[in-house]
CSV table of C-alpha atoms in Angstrom, one decimal:
chain,number,residue,atom,x,y,z
A,151,MET,CA,-141.2,36.0,-20.9
A,152,LYS,CA,-140.4,39.3,-19.0
A,153,PRO,CA,-139.5,38.9,-15.5
A,154,LEU,CA,-142.1,38.5,-13.0
A,155,THR,CA,-143.1,41.2,-10.9
A,156,GLU,CA,-144.1,40.9,-7.1
A,157,GLN,CA,-148.0,41.3,-8.0
A,158,ARG,CA,-147.8,38.8,-10.8
A,159,LEU,CA,-145.9,36.3,-8.9
A,160,ALA,CA,-148.5,37.1,-6.2
A,161,ASP,CA,-151.5,36.5,-8.8
A,162,ALA,CA,-150.2,33.5,-10.4
A,163,MET,CA,-149.0,31.4,-7.1
A,164,SER,CA,-152.1,32.8,-5.1
A,165,ILE,CA,-149.7,34.3,-2.3
A,166,THR,CA,-149.8,37.7,-0.8
A,167,GLU,CA,-147.8,40.4,-2.2
A,168,SER,CA,-145.6,40.9,0.9
A,169,ALA,CA,-144.6,37.1,0.6
A,170,ALA,CA,-144.2,37.5,-3.2
A,171,GLY,CA,-141.8,40.5,-2.8
A,172,LEU,CA,-139.4,38.3,-0.4
A,173,TRP,CA,-139.4,35.8,-3.2
A,174,VAL,CA,-139.6,37.3,-6.7
A,175,ALA,CA,-135.9,38.0,-7.4
A,176,HIS,CA,-134.9,34.4,-6.3
A,177,VAL,CA,-137.9,33.1,-8.3
A,178,ASN,CA,-136.9,35.0,-11.7
A,179,SER,CA,-133.6,33.9,-11.0
A,180,ALA,CA,-134.4,30.3,-10.8
A,181,ILE,CA,-137.0,30.4,-13.4
A,182,SER,CA,-134.1,31.6,-15.8
A,183,LEU,CA,-131.4,29.1,-14.7
A,184,CYS,CA,-134.5,26.4,-15.4
A,185,GLY,CA,-134.7,27.6,-19.1
A,186,CYS,CA,-138.0,28.3,-18.6
A,187,SER,CA,-138.9,30.5,-21.6
A,188,THR,CA,-142.6,30.3,-22.5
A,189,ALA,CA,-146.0,31.0,-20.3
A,190,GLU,CA,-146.4,27.3,-20.3
A,191,HIS,CA,-143.0,26.7,-18.5
A,192,VAL,CA,-143.2,29.4,-16.1
A,193,ALA,CA,-146.6,28.3,-15.2
A,194,MET,CA,-145.8,24.8,-14.4
A,195,TRP,CA,-142.6,25.9,-12.4
A,196,ILE,CA,-145.3,28.1,-10.1
A,197,ALA,CA,-147.7,25.2,-10.3
A,198,GLN,CA,-145.3,22.4,-9.1
A,199,VAL,CA,-143.0,24.4,-7.0
A,200,GLY,CA,-146.3,26.1,-5.4
A,201,HIS,CA,-148.0,22.7,-4.7
A,202,GLU,CA,-144.6,21.2,-3.5
A,203,SER,CA,-143.8,24.4,-0.8
A,204,ALA,CA,-147.3,25.1,-0.1
A,205,GLY,CA,-147.0,28.4,-1.8
A,206,LEU,CA,-143.6,28.8,-0.7
A,207,THR,CA,-144.5,28.3,2.8
A,208,ARG,CA,-143.0,25.0,3.6
A,209,LEU,CA,-139.4,24.5,3.1
A,210,VAL,CA,-139.2,21.5,5.3
A,211,GLU,CA,-141.0,18.1,4.7
A,212,SER,CA,-144.0,17.5,7.0
A,213,LEU,CA,-144.1,13.9,8.0
A,214,ASN,CA,-147.1,14.4,10.2
A,215,TYR,CA,-148.9,11.3,8.9
A,216,THR,CA,-151.5,9.0,10.6
A,217,PRO,CA,-151.2,5.4,10.5
A,218,ASP,CA,-153.5,5.1,7.5
A,219,GLY,CA,-151.8,7.7,5.7
A,220,LEU,CA,-148.3,6.0,6.2
A,221,MET,CA,-149.5,2.8,4.9
A,222,ALA,CA,-151.4,4.6,1.8
A,223,THR,CA,-148.0,6.8,0.9
A,224,TRP,CA,-145.5,3.9,1.4
A,225,PRO,CA,-147.3,0.4,1.1
A,226,THR,CA,-144.4,-1.3,0.7
A,227,ARG,CA,-142.7,0.1,3.5
A,228,TYR,CA,-145.2,0.0,6.2
A,229,THR,CA,-146.8,-3.1,8.0
A,230,ARG,CA,-149.9,-1.8,10.3
A,231,ALA,CA,-147.9,-2.6,13.4
A,232,THR,CA,-145.2,-0.1,12.2
A,233,ALA,CA,-147.4,2.5,11.0
A,234,GLU,CA,-149.3,2.4,14.4
A,235,ALA,CA,-146.0,3.1,16.3
A,236,HIS,CA,-145.0,5.8,13.9
A,237,GLY,CA,-147.8,7.5,13.0
A,238,ARG,CA,-149.9,10.4,14.4
A,239,THR,CA,-153.0,9.2,16.6
A,240,GLU,CA,-155.5,11.0,18.9
A,241,GLY,CA,-153.3,10.1,21.8
A,242,LYS,CA,-149.8,10.7,20.6
A,243,ALA,CA,-147.8,12.9,17.8
A,244,ALA,CA,-146.3,11.4,14.7
A,245,ASP,CA,-142.7,10.2,15.3
A,246,GLN,CA,-141.5,12.2,12.1
A,247,LYS,CA,-137.7,11.4,12.7
A,248,ALA,CA,-138.8,7.7,13.0
A,249,ILE,CA,-140.7,7.8,9.8
A,250,ALA,CA,-138.0,9.7,7.7
A,251,ILE,CA,-135.3,7.2,9.0
A,252,HIS,CA,-137.6,4.3,8.0
A,253,VAL,CA,-138.6,5.5,4.5
A,254,TYR,CA,-135.8,7.3,3.4
A,255,GLY,CA,-132.8,5.5,5.6
A,256,ASP,CA,-131.6,2.9,3.0
A,257,ARG,CA,-132.0,4.7,-0.3
A,258,LEU,CA,-131.0,7.7,-2.2
A,259,GLY,CA,-127.6,7.7,-1.1
A,260,ASN,CA,-128.7,7.5,2.6
A,261,ARG,CA,-126.5,5.4,4.9
A,262,PRO,CA,-128.4,2.5,6.7
A,263,GLY,CA,-128.1,2.6,10.5
A,264,THR,CA,-127.6,6.2,10.8
A,265,GLN,CA,-130.2,9.3,10.8
A,266,ASP,CA,-129.3,10.4,7.1
A,267,GLY,CA,-132.9,9.8,6.3
A,268,TRP,CA,-134.0,12.4,8.6
A,269,THR,CA,-131.1,14.6,8.1
A,270,TYR,CA,-131.7,14.5,4.3
A,271,ARG,CA,-135.4,14.7,4.4
A,272,GLY,CA,-137.1,16.9,1.9
A,273,ARG,CA,-136.1,20.4,1.7
A,274,GLY,CA,-136.2,23.6,-0.2
A,275,PRO,CA,-139.4,24.6,-2.5
A,276,ILE,CA,-139.0,21.5,-4.5
A,277,GLN,CA,-138.3,19.1,-1.4
A,278,VAL,CA,-134.6,18.1,-2.4
A,279,THR,CA,-134.5,14.4,-1.0
A,280,GLY,CA,-131.7,12.1,-0.1
A,281,ARG,CA,-127.7,12.6,0.6
A,282,THR,CA,-127.1,11.7,-2.8
A,283,ASN,CA,-129.4,14.6,-4.4
A,284,TYR,CA,-128.0,16.9,-1.6
A,285,ARG,CA,-124.6,16.5,-2.6
A,286,GLU,CA,-125.4,16.6,-6.2
A,287,CYS,CA,-127.5,19.8,-6.1
A,288,GLY,CA,-125.1,21.3,-3.9
A,289,GLN,CA,-122.3,20.8,-6.3
A,290,THR,CA,-124.3,22.2,-9.2
A,291,ILE,CA,-125.4,25.5,-7.1
A,292,GLY,CA,-122.2,26.0,-5.4
A,293,VAL,CA,-123.3,25.3,-1.9
A,294,ASP,CA,-122.2,22.4,0.4
A,295,LEU,CA,-125.4,21.1,1.2
A,296,GLU,CA,-124.2,17.6,2.3
A,297,SER,CA,-122.5,19.3,5.4
A,298,GLU,CA,-125.3,22.1,5.6
A,299,PRO,CA,-128.6,20.8,4.8
A,300,SER,CA,-130.4,23.4,6.2
A,301,LEU,CA,-129.1,25.8,3.7
A,302,LEU,CA,-131.7,25.0,1.4
A,303,GLU,CA,-134.4,26.6,4.0
A,304,LEU,CA,-133.0,29.8,2.8
A,305,ARG,CA,-134.7,31.3,0.0
A,306,ALA,CA,-132.0,32.1,-2.3
A,307,THR,CA,-130.5,28.6,-2.0
A,308,GLY,CA,-133.9,26.9,-1.9
A,309,ALA,CA,-135.0,28.8,-5.5
A,310,ALA,CA,-131.9,27.4,-7.0
A,311,SER,CA,-132.3,24.0,-6.1
A,312,THR,CA,-135.3,23.9,-8.3
A,313,ALA,CA,-133.2,25.1,-11.1
A,314,TRP,CA,-130.9,22.2,-10.5
A,315,TYR,CA,-134.0,19.9,-10.5
A,316,TRP,CA,-135.6,21.1,-13.5
A,317,ARG,CA,-132.6,20.6,-15.8
A,318,LYS,CA,-131.9,17.5,-14.0
A,319,HIS,CA,-135.4,15.9,-15.0
A,320,LYS,CA,-135.5,18.0,-18.1
A,321,LEU,CA,-139.0,19.1,-17.2
A,322,THR,CA,-139.0,21.9,-19.8
A,323,GLY,CA,-139.6,19.3,-22.2
A,324,PHE,CA,-143.1,18.5,-21.0
A,325,GLY,CA,-144.8,21.8,-21.9
A,326,GLY,CA,-147.9,22.2,-20.4
A,327,ASP,CA,-148.4,18.5,-19.4
A,328,VAL,CA,-149.2,18.6,-16.0
A,329,LEU,CA,-149.6,14.8,-15.4
A,330,SER,CA,-145.9,13.9,-16.8
A,331,VAL,CA,-144.3,16.5,-14.9
A,332,THR,CA,-146.1,15.5,-11.9
A,333,ARG,CA,-145.0,11.9,-12.3
A,334,ARG,CA,-141.4,12.8,-13.0
A,335,ILE,CA,-141.4,14.8,-9.6
A,336,ASN,CA,-142.9,12.1,-7.2
A,337,GLY,CA,-143.2,9.1,-9.3
A,338,GLY,CA,-147.1,9.3,-9.2
A,339,THR,CA,-150.3,11.4,-9.6
A,340,ASN,CA,-150.0,12.9,-5.2
A,341,GLY,CA,-151.9,16.4,-5.6
A,342,ILE,CA,-152.7,16.1,-9.4
A,343,GLU,CA,-155.8,18.3,-8.7
A,344,ASP,CA,-154.2,20.8,-6.9
A,345,ARG,CA,-151.3,21.1,-9.3
A,346,GLN,CA,-153.7,21.1,-12.4
A,347,ARG,CA,-155.9,24.1,-10.7
A,348,ARG,CA,-152.4,26.0,-9.9
A,349,TYR,CA,-151.3,25.5,-13.5
A,350,ALA,CA,-154.3,26.7,-14.8
A,351,ARG,CA,-154.4,29.8,-12.6
A,352,ALA,CA,-150.9,30.8,-13.5
A,353,LEU,CA,-151.2,30.2,-17.0
A,354,SER,CA,-154.2,32.6,-16.9
A,355,VAL,CA,-152.1,35.2,-15.0
A,356,LEU,CA,-149.1,35.0,-17.4
A,357,GLN,CA,-150.7,34.8,-20.7
A,358,ALA,CA,-152.8,38.5,-19.6
A,359,MET,CA,-149.1,40.1,-19.3
């Protein structure tokens, strides 16, 4: 695969050319480090990263859930009472910090009784989550993310984190299987229709190169 141009990235990911211009060098570097060598590989990266980051516009996880959203997303972690206390309603904003601590605070290397769940919530284009993953990703890409989590919000660091994630989960091994890659990324099928649409569009653009 030839490196992406600004226009190809814009077309494949459905973003503006000016936005693509800010990202294209970092994306090409990440794709190379991921081991993406075919149109299918690159289309999968574009589809999955595009979905997770809302087209490279969201680099910090949004936890702006309603009570029903909390119970649907984390049915084993939320009771109705806790969901009502944390979730967004007509009369109050979601308590996103409380949500992060509640759902992440005792796993992924986060220390119970601390703010780790909030500190190490999803960041970067692929939403690296949890203290252990921040540490491991940072060691791999040569940046101390455990001490400076917000570095994942930078384009170069964020893009590099996708390469760590891709290799860790061996995502090139699934070719164009959007469903299997989606399950590897989030453990289920969340957003599968959008991911499939993104993949089809990206593949069409890349195969025309």
